[in-house]
């Protein structure tokens, strides 16, 4: 039985607004959300799930409204917690330490910890919603780690080429990832 998951990386979000949980979307991000809805509205989506972070929810909210579906949030789909303090060169650290899955900054979470908690949710979603189409509002690093769990070829290069927003369609047969297709076109 095939199950389809649409991973929707959140749209552009201002880094200086609010906290990780409460950040909204930029003007461009809000405009891109309309395009996300246009791309996914005819896919036959049955269920909409999201990270609890505002920018992820806002990125799929238009789709939920269009389809008249509720958005279910899961705390363990949140973005990786990088550190207890703001890190000036965070992207450099991510690039340098991506494949050291046990590495974490002080007060932060490692890739393996983030991957384990998010994959537990994905496995439950695949079991509970087998045969359905599910859209998930997510974040770049956690999305990469989730796909990487099923196919290790999705790593740092994949993460670094992601856009905000971005959409990937994942076809599963039971718990096995069979196909990944990018639906977001940078020309939007």
JSON list of C-alpha atoms in Angstrom, two decimals:
[
{"chain": "A", "resi": 1, "resn": "UNK", "atom": "CA", "xyz": [0.00, 0.00, 0.00]},
{"chain": "A", "resi": 2, "resn": "UNK", "atom": "CA", "xyz": [1.41, 3.37, -1.05]},
{"chain": "A", "resi": 3, "resn": "UNK", "atom": "CA", "xyz": [1.36, 6.37, 1.23]},
{"chain": "A", "resi": 4, "resn": "UNK", "atom": "CA", "xyz": [2.36, 9.82, -0.01]},
{"chain": "A", "resi": 5, "resn": "UNK", "atom": "CA", "xyz": [3.95, 12.46, 2.20]},
{"chain": "A", "resi": 6, "resn": "UNK", "atom": "CA", "xyz": [4.36, 16.01, 0.93]},
{"chain": "A", "resi": 7, "resn": "UNK", "atom": "CA", "xyz": [7.17, 17.68, 2.89]},
{"chain": "A", "resi": 8, "resn": "UNK", "atom": "CA", "xyz": [6.61, 21.43, 2.77]},
{"chain": "A", "resi": 9, "resn": "UNK", "atom": "CA", "xyz": [9.59, 23.41, 3.99]},
{"chain": "A", "resi": 10, "resn": "UNK", "atom": "CA", "xyz": [8.36, 26.68, 5.45]},
{"chain": "A", "resi": 11, "resn": "UNK", "atom": "CA", "xyz": [8.39, 29.90, 3.45]},
{"chain": "A", "resi": 12, "resn": "UNK", "atom": "CA", "xyz": [10.80, 32.77, 4.08]},
{"chain": "A", "resi": 13, "resn": "UNK", "atom": "CA", "xyz": [10.75, 33.93, 7.70]},
{"chain": "A", "resi": 14, "resn": "UNK", "atom": "CA", "xyz": [12.39, 36.99, 9.30]},
{"chain": "A", "resi": 15, "resn": "UNK", "atom": "CA", "xyz": [15.20, 35.92, 11.64]},
{"chain": "A", "resi": 16, "resn": "UNK", "atom": "CA", "xyz": [14.87, 38.99, 13.84]},
{"chain": "A", "resi": 17, "resn": "UNK", "atom": "CA", "xyz": [11.18, 38.62, 14.65]},
{"chain": "A", "resi": 18, "resn": "UNK", "atom": "CA", "xyz": [10.05, 36.77, 17.76]},
{"chain": "A", "resi": 19, "resn": "UNK", "atom": "CA", "xyz": [11.43, 33.43, 18.84]},
{"chain": "A", "resi": 20, "resn": "UNK", "atom": "CA", "xyz": [12.01, 30.19, 16.98]},
{"chain": "A", "resi": 21, "resn": "UNK", "atom": "CA", "xyz": [8.44, 29.20, 17.86]},
{"chain": "A", "resi": 22, "resn": "UNK", "atom": "CA", "xyz": [6.69, 32.45, 17.02]},
{"chain": "A", "resi": 23, "resn": "UNK", "atom": "CA", "xyz": [8.47, 33.81, 13.94]},
{"chain": "A", "resi": 24, "resn": "UNK", "atom": "CA", "xyz": [6.06, 34.56, 11.14]},
{"chain": "A", "resi": 25, "resn": "UNK", "atom": "CA", "xyz": [6.65, 34.99, 7.42]},
{"chain": "A", "resi": 26, "resn": "UNK", "atom": "CA", "xyz": [8.13, 37.82, 5.36]},
{"chain": "A", "resi": 27, "resn": "UNK", "atom": "CA", "xyz": [6.04, 39.53, 2.67]},
{"chain": "A", "resi": 28, "resn": "UNK", "atom": "CA", "xyz": [7.66, 37.24, 0.09]},
{"chain": "A", "resi": 29, "resn": "UNK", "atom": "CA", "xyz": [6.98, 34.25, 2.33]},
{"chain": "A", "resi": 30, "resn": "UNK", "atom": "CA", "xyz": [3.29, 35.13, 2.56]},
{"chain": "A", "resi": 31, "resn": "UNK", "atom": "CA", "xyz": [3.11, 35.44, -1.22]},
{"chain": "A", "resi": 32, "resn": "UNK", "atom": "CA", "xyz": [4.84, 32.07, -1.68]},
{"chain": "A", "resi": 33, "resn": "UNK", "atom": "CA", "xyz": [2.28, 30.39, 0.60]},
{"chain": "A", "resi": 34, "resn": "UNK", "atom": "CA", "xyz": [-0.35, 31.07, -2.07]},
{"chain": "A", "resi": 35, "resn": "UNK", "atom": "CA", "xyz": [1.85, 29.22, -4.57]},
{"chain": "A", "resi": 36, "resn": "UNK", "atom": "CA", "xyz": [2.24, 26.28, -2.15]},
{"chain": "A", "resi": 37, "resn": "UNK", "atom": "CA", "xyz": [-1.56, 26.05, -1.98]},
{"chain": "A", "resi": 38, "resn": "UNK", "atom": "CA", "xyz": [-1.85, 26.20, -5.78]},
{"chain": "A", "resi": 39, "resn": "UNK", "atom": "CA", "xyz": [0.68, 23.38, -6.23]},
{"chain": "A", "resi": 40, "resn": "UNK", "atom": "CA", "xyz": [-0.90, 21.06, -3.64]},
{"chain": "A", "resi": 41, "resn": "UNK", "atom": "CA", "xyz": [-4.63, 21.80, -3.76]},
{"chain": "A", "resi": 42, "resn": "UNK", "atom": "CA", "xyz": [-5.37, 19.20, -6.46]},
{"chain": "A", "resi": 43, "resn": "UNK", "atom": "CA", "xyz": [-3.13, 16.45, -5.03]},
{"chain": "A", "resi": 44, "resn": "UNK", "atom": "CA", "xyz": [-5.95, 14.80, -3.06]},
{"chain": "A", "resi": 45, "resn": "UNK", "atom": "CA", "xyz": [-4.40, 15.43, 0.35]},
{"chain": "A", "resi": 46, "resn": "UNK", "atom": "CA", "xyz": [-6.29, 13.74, 3.21]},
{"chain": "A", "resi": 47, "resn": "UNK", "atom": "CA", "xyz": [-4.35, 14.92, 6.27]},
{"chain": "A", "resi": 48, "resn": "UNK", "atom": "CA", "xyz": [-2.33, 18.03, 7.17]},
{"chain": "A", "resi": 49, "resn": "UNK", "atom": "CA", "xyz": [0.31, 17.89, 9.90]},
{"chain": "A", "resi": 50, "resn": "UNK", "atom": "CA", "xyz": [2.92, 20.40, 11.00]},
{"chain": "A", "resi": 51, "resn": "UNK", "atom": "CA", "xyz": [5.76, 21.31, 13.25]},
{"chain": "A", "resi": 52, "resn": "UNK", "atom": "CA", "xyz": [4.37, 23.46, 16.08]},
{"chain": "A", "resi": 53, "resn": "UNK", "atom": "CA", "xyz": [6.47, 26.43, 14.92]},
{"chain": "A", "resi": 54, "resn": "UNK", "atom": "CA", "xyz": [4.42, 29.31, 13.54]},
{"chain": "A", "resi": 55, "resn": "UNK", "atom": "CA", "xyz": [6.31, 29.65, 10.24]},
{"chain": "A", "resi": 56, "resn": "UNK", "atom": "CA", "xyz": [5.69, 25.98, 9.38]},
{"chain": "A", "resi": 57, "resn": "UNK", "atom": "CA", "xyz": [1.98, 26.21, 10.24]},
{"chain": "A", "resi": 58, "resn": "UNK", "atom": "CA", "xyz": [1.56, 29.46, 8.28]},
{"chain": "A", "resi": 59, "resn": "UNK", "atom": "CA", "xyz": [3.19, 27.84, 5.24]},
{"chain": "A", "resi": 60, "resn": "UNK", "atom": "CA", "xyz": [0.43, 25.21, 4.96]},
{"chain": "A", "resi": 61, "resn": "UNK", "atom": "CA", "xyz": [-2.46, 27.14, 6.49]},
{"chain": "A", "resi": 62, "resn": "UNK", "atom": "CA", "xyz": [-3.80, 28.30, 3.11]},
{"chain": "A", "resi": 63, "resn": "UNK", "atom": "CA", "xyz": [-3.85, 24.70, 1.90]},
{"chain": "A", "resi": 64, "resn": "UNK", "atom": "CA", "xyz": [-5.68, 23.58, 5.05]},
{"chain": "A", "resi": 65, "resn": "UNK", "atom": "CA", "xyz": [-8.27, 26.32, 4.61]},
{"chain": "A", "resi": 66, "resn": "UNK", "atom": "CA", "xyz": [-8.74, 25.50, 0.93]},
{"chain": "A", "resi": 67, "resn": "UNK", "atom": "CA", "xyz": [-9.21, 21.79, 1.68]},
{"chain": "A", "resi": 68, "resn": "UNK", "atom": "CA", "xyz": [-11.22, 22.47, 4.86]},
{"chain": "A", "resi": 69, "resn": "UNK", "atom": "CA", "xyz": [-8.84, 20.34, 6.91]},
{"chain": "A", "resi": 70, "resn": "UNK", "atom": "CA", "xyz": [-7.45, 20.93, 10.38]},
{"chain": "A", "resi": 71, "resn": "UNK", "atom": "CA", "xyz": [-3.71, 21.12, 10.96]},
{"chain": "A", "resi": 72, "resn": "UNK", "atom": "CA", "xyz": [-2.48, 18.64, 13.55]},
{"chain": "A", "resi": 73, "resn": "UNK", "atom": "CA", "xyz": [0.80, 19.66, 15.19]},
{"chain": "A", "resi": 74, "resn": "UNK", "atom": "CA", "xyz": [3.46, 17.40, 16.65]},
{"chain": "A", "resi": 75, "resn": "UNK", "atom": "CA", "xyz": [6.09, 18.82, 18.99]},
{"chain": "A", "resi": 76, "resn": "UNK", "atom": "CA", "xyz": [8.67, 16.29, 17.79]},
{"chain": "A", "resi": 77, "resn": "UNK", "atom": "CA", "xyz": [8.50, 17.68, 14.23]},
{"chain": "A", "resi": 78, "resn": "UNK", "atom": "CA", "xyz": [10.03, 20.97, 15.39]},
{"chain": "A", "resi": 79, "resn": "UNK", "atom": "CA", "xyz": [13.31, 22.17, 13.93]},
{"chain": "A", "resi": 80, "resn": "UNK", "atom": "CA", "xyz": [16.52, 20.95, 15.51]},
{"chain": "A", "resi": 81, "resn": "UNK", "atom": "CA", "xyz": [17.42, 22.91, 18.65]},
{"chain": "A", "resi": 82, "resn": "UNK", "atom": "CA", "xyz": [20.92, 24.09, 17.81]},
{"chain": "A", "resi": 83, "resn": "UNK", "atom": "CA", "xyz": [22.21, 25.62, 21.05]},
{"chain": "A", "resi": 84, "resn": "UNK", "atom": "CA", "xyz": [21.21, 27.35, 24.25]},
{"chain": "A", "resi": 85, "resn": "UNK", "atom": "CA", "xyz": [22.70, 30.62, 22.93]},
{"chain": "A", "resi": 86, "resn": "UNK", "atom": "CA", "xyz": [22.58, 32.37, 19.57]},
{"chain": "A", "resi": 87, "resn": "UNK", "atom": "CA", "xyz": [25.43, 31.18, 17.33]},
{"chain": "A", "resi": 88, "resn": "UNK", "atom": "CA", "xyz": [26.77, 33.78, 14.88]},
{"chain": "A", "resi": 89, "resn": "UNK", "atom": "CA", "xyz": [28.19, 31.27, 12.41]},
{"chain": "A", "resi": 90, "resn": "UNK", "atom": "CA", "xyz": [25.49, 28.61, 12.70]},
{"chain": "A", "resi": 91, "resn": "UNK", "atom": "CA", "xyz": [25.45, 27.66, 9.00]},
{"chain": "A", "resi": 92, "resn": "UNK", "atom": "CA", "xyz": [29.23, 27.17, 9.08]},
{"chain": "A", "resi": 93, "resn": "UNK", "atom": "CA", "xyz": [28.89, 24.84, 12.05]},
{"chain": "A", "resi": 94, "resn": "UNK", "atom": "CA", "xyz": [26.05, 22.93, 10.38]},
{"chain": "A", "resi": 95, "resn": "UNK", "atom": "CA", "xyz": [28.10, 22.55, 7.18]},
{"chain": "A", "resi": 96, "resn": "UNK", "atom": "CA", "xyz": [31.23, 21.49, 9.06]},
{"chain": "A", "resi": 97, "resn": "UNK", "atom": "CA", "xyz": [29.56, 19.05, 11.46]},
{"chain": "A", "resi": 98, "resn": "UNK", "atom": "CA", "xyz": [26.58, 17.74, 9.47]},
{"chain": "A", "resi": 99, "resn": "UNK", "atom": "CA", "xyz": [27.91, 14.18, 9.13]},
{"chain": "A", "resi": 100, "resn": "UNK", "atom": "CA", "xyz": [28.99, 13.95, 12.76]},
{"chain": "A", "resi": 101, "resn": "UNK", "atom": "CA", "xyz": [25.48, 12.94, 13.82]},
{"chain": "A", "resi": 102, "resn": "UNK", "atom": "CA", "xyz": [26.42, 12.83, 17.52]},
{"chain": "A", "resi": 103, "resn": "UNK", "atom": "CA", "xyz": [27.81, 16.38, 17.60]},
{"chain": "A", "resi": 104, "resn": "UNK", "atom": "CA", "xyz": [25.87, 19.08, 19.42]},
{"chain": "A", "resi": 105, "resn": "UNK", "atom": "CA", "xyz": [26.60, 22.60, 20.51]},
{"chain": "A", "resi": 106, "resn": "UNK", "atom": "CA", "xyz": [26.30, 23.43, 24.24]},
{"chain": "A", "resi": 107, "resn": "UNK", "atom": "CA", "xyz": [22.66, 23.11, 25.29]},
{"chain": "A", "resi": 108, "resn": "UNK", "atom": "CA", "xyz": [21.72, 21.94, 21.81]},
{"chain": "A", "resi": 109, "resn": "UNK", "atom": "CA", "xyz": [20.54, 18.79, 20.14]},
{"chain": "A", "resi": 110, "resn": "UNK", "atom": "CA", "xyz": [22.54, 16.51, 17.83]},
{"chain": "A", "resi": 111, "resn": "UNK", "atom": "CA", "xyz": [21.43, 15.43, 14.37]},
{"chain": "A", "resi": 112, "resn": "UNK", "atom": "CA", "xyz": [20.80, 11.90, 15.64]},
{"chain": "A", "resi": 113, "resn": "UNK", "atom": "CA", "xyz": [18.59, 13.15, 18.47]},
{"chain": "A", "resi": 114, "resn": "UNK", "atom": "CA", "xyz": [16.60, 15.32, 16.06]},
{"chain": "A", "resi": 115, "resn": "UNK", "atom": "CA", "xyz": [16.36, 12.51, 13.52]},
{"chain": "A", "resi": 116, "resn": "UNK", "atom": "CA", "xyz": [15.23, 9.94, 16.09]},
{"chain": "A", "resi": 117, "resn": "UNK", "atom": "CA", "xyz": [12.43, 12.09, 17.52]},
{"chain": "A", "resi": 118, "resn": "UNK", "atom": "CA", "xyz": [11.12, 13.17, 14.11]},
{"chain": "A", "resi": 119, "resn": "UNK", "atom": "CA", "xyz": [11.32, 9.69, 12.59]},
{"chain": "A", "resi": 120, "resn": "UNK", "atom": "CA", "xyz": [9.27, 8.27, 15.47]},
{"chain": "A", "resi": 121, "resn": "UNK", "atom": "CA", "xyz": [6.49, 10.68, 14.42]},
{"chain": "A", "resi": 122, "resn": "UNK", "atom": "CA", "xyz": [6.87, 9.88, 10.70]},
{"chain": "A", "resi": 123, "resn": "UNK", "atom": "CA", "xyz": [6.67, 6.13, 11.33]},
{"chain": "A", "resi": 124, "resn": "UNK", "atom": "CA", "xyz": [3.47, 6.63, 13.34]},
{"chain": "A", "resi": 125, "resn": "UNK", "atom": "CA", "xyz": [2.03, 8.84, 10.59]},
{"chain": "A", "resi": 126, "resn": "UNK", "atom": "CA", "xyz": [2.85, 6.20, 7.96]},
{"chain": "A", "resi": 127, "resn": "UNK", "atom": "CA", "xyz": [1.14, 3.51, 10.03]},
{"chain": "A", "resi": 128, "resn": "UNK", "atom": "CA", "xyz": [-1.88, 5.55, 11.15]},
{"chain": "A", "resi": 129, "resn": "UNK", "atom": "CA", "xyz": [-2.51, 7.10, 7.71]},
{"chain": "A", "resi": 130, "resn": "UNK", "atom": "CA", "xyz": [-1.42, 4.21, 5.48]},
{"chain": "A", "resi": 131, "resn": "UNK", "atom": "CA", "xyz": [-2.68, 4.61, 1.92]},
{"chain": "A", "resi": 132, "resn": "UNK", "atom": "CA", "xyz": [-3.39, 8.33, 2.36]},
{"chain": "A", "resi": 133, "resn": "UNK", "atom": "CA", "xyz": [-1.79, 11.56, 1.22]},
{"chain": "A", "resi": 134, "resn": "UNK", "atom": "CA", "xyz": [-0.35, 13.69, 3.99]},
{"chain": "A", "resi": 135, "resn": "UNK", "atom": "CA", "xyz": [1.09, 17.22, 3.82]},
{"chain": "A", "resi": 136, "resn": "UNK", "atom": "CA", "xyz": [3.62, 18.11, 6.53]},
{"chain": "A", "resi": 137, "resn": "UNK", "atom": "CA", "xyz": [4.76, 21.65, 7.33]},
{"chain": "A", "resi": 138, "resn": "UNK", "atom": "CA", "xyz": [8.40, 21.36, 8.25]},
{"chain": "A", "resi": 139, "resn": "UNK", "atom": "CA", "xyz": [11.89, 22.91, 8.38]},
{"chain": "A", "resi": 140, "resn": "UNK", "atom": "CA", "xyz": [15.01, 22.46, 6.25]},
{"chain": "A", "resi": 141, "resn": "UNK", "atom": "CA", "xyz": [17.31, 20.54, 8.57]},
{"chain": "A", "resi": 142, "resn": "UNK", "atom": "CA", "xyz": [14.69, 18.31, 10.17]},
{"chain": "A", "resi": 143, "resn": "UNK", "atom": "CA", "xyz": [13.25, 17.55, 6.70]},
{"chain": "A", "resi": 144, "resn": "UNK", "atom": "CA", "xyz": [16.72, 16.60, 5.46]},
{"chain": "A", "resi": 145, "resn": "UNK", "atom": "CA", "xyz": [17.29, 14.35, 8.47]},
{"chain": "A", "resi": 146, "resn": "UNK", "atom": "CA", "xyz": [13.92, 12.64, 8.02]},
{"chain": "A", "resi": 147, "resn": "UNK", "atom": "CA", "xyz": [14.55, 11.88, 4.34]},
{"chain": "A", "resi": 148, "resn": "UNK", "atom": "CA", "xyz": [18.16, 10.91, 5.16]},
{"chain": "A", "resi": 149, "resn": "UNK", "atom": "CA", "xyz": [16.89, 8.25, 7.56]},
{"chain": "A", "resi": 150, "resn": "UNK", "atom": "CA", "xyz": [15.21, 6.46, 4.63]},
{"chain": "A", "resi": 151, "resn": "UNK", "atom": "CA", "xyz": [17.85, 7.31, 1.98]},
{"chain": "A", "resi": 152, "resn": "UNK", "atom": "CA", "xyz": [21.35, 8.33, 3.11]},
{"chain": "A", "resi": 153, "resn": "UNK", "atom": "CA", "xyz": [22.06, 10.06, -0.21]},
{"chain": "A", "resi": 154, "resn": "UNK", "atom": "CA", "xyz": [19.97, 12.98, 1.10]},
{"chain": "A", "resi": 155, "resn": "UNK", "atom": "CA", "xyz": [22.52, 14.88, 3.15]},
{"chain": "A", "resi": 156, "resn": "UNK", "atom": "CA", "xyz": [24.33, 18.19, 3.32]},
{"chain": "A", "resi": 157, "resn": "UNK", "atom": "CA", "xyz": [24.18, 18.90, -0.43]},
{"chain": "A", "resi": 158, "resn": "UNK", "atom": "CA", "xyz": [20.42, 18.36, -0.36]},
{"chain": "A", "resi": 159, "resn": "UNK", "atom": "CA", "xyz": [20.04, 20.66, 2.66]},
{"chain": "A", "resi": 160, "resn": "UNK", "atom": "CA", "xyz": [22.10, 23.41, 1.07]},
{"chain": "A", "resi": 161, "resn": "UNK", "atom": "CA", "xyz": [20.06, 23.47, -2.15]},
{"chain": "A", "resi": 162, "resn": "UNK", "atom": "CA", "xyz": [16.66, 23.72, -0.43]},
{"chain": "A", "resi": 163, "resn": "UNK", "atom": "CA", "xyz": [14.55, 26.83, -1.02]},
{"chain": "A", "resi": 164, "resn": "UNK", "atom": "CA", "xyz": [12.10, 28.63, 1.26]},
{"chain": "A", "resi": 165, "resn": "UNK", "atom": "CA", "xyz": [9.54, 27.31, 0.65]},
{"chain": "A", "resi": 166, "resn": "UNK", "atom": "CA", "xyz": [10.21, 23.96, -0.96]},
{"chain": "A", "resi": 167, "resn": "UNK", "atom": "CA", "xyz": [8.00, 20.94, -1.58]},
{"chain": "A", "resi": 168, "resn": "UNK", "atom": "CA", "xyz": [9.01, 17.29, -1.91]},
{"chain": "A", "resi": 169, "resn": "UNK", "atom": "CA", "xyz": [6.64, 14.42, -2.62]},
{"chain": "A", "resi": 170, "resn": "UNK", "atom": "CA", "xyz": [7.74, 11.18, -0.95]},
{"chain": "A", "resi": 171, "resn": "UNK", "atom": "CA", "xyz": [6.17, 7.91, -2.03]},
{"chain": "A", "resi": 172, "resn": "UNK", "atom": "CA", "xyz": [6.29, 5.17, 0.60]},
{"chain": "A", "resi": 173, "resn": "UNK", "atom": "CA", "xyz": [5.41, 1.49, 0.33]},
{"chain": "A", "resi": 174, "resn": "UNK", "atom": "CA", "xyz": [4.73, 0.63, 3.95]},
{"chain": "A", "resi": 175, "resn": "UNK", "atom": "CA", "xyz": [7.81, 2.06, 5.73]},
{"chain": "A", "resi": 176, "resn": "UNK", "atom": "CA", "xyz": [10.09, 1.98, 2.68]},
{"chain": "A", "resi": 177, "resn": "UNK", "atom": "CA", "xyz": [10.78, 5.17, 0.73]},
{"chain": "A", "resi": 178, "resn": "UNK", "atom": "CA", "xyz": [10.34, 4.37, -2.97]},
{"chain": "A", "resi": 179, "resn": "UNK", "atom": "CA", "xyz": [10.50, 7.72, -4.74]},
{"chain": "A", "resi": 180, "resn": "UNK", "atom": "CA", "xyz": [11.24, 11.40, -4.05]},
{"chain": "A", "resi": 181, "resn": "UNK", "atom": "CA", "xyz": [10.00, 14.11, -6.41]},
{"chain": "A", "resi": 182, "resn": "UNK", "atom": "CA", "xyz": [10.52, 17.85, -6.08]},
{"chain": "A", "resi": 183, "resn": "UNK", "atom": "CA", "xyz": [7.33, 19.80, -6.74]},
{"chain": "A", "resi": 184, "resn": "UNK", "atom": "CA", "xyz": [8.56, 23.32, -6.03]},
{"chain": "A", "resi": 185, "resn": "UNK", "atom": "CA", "xyz": [9.98, 25.09, -9.05]},
{"chain": "A", "resi": 186, "resn": "UNK", "atom": "CA", "xyz": [12.29, 28.01, -8.36]},
{"chain": "A", "resi": 187, "resn": "UNK", "atom": "CA", "xyz": [10.56, 29.97, -11.16]},
{"chain": "A", "resi": 188, "resn": "UNK", "atom": "CA", "xyz": [7.52, 30.70, -8.99]}
]
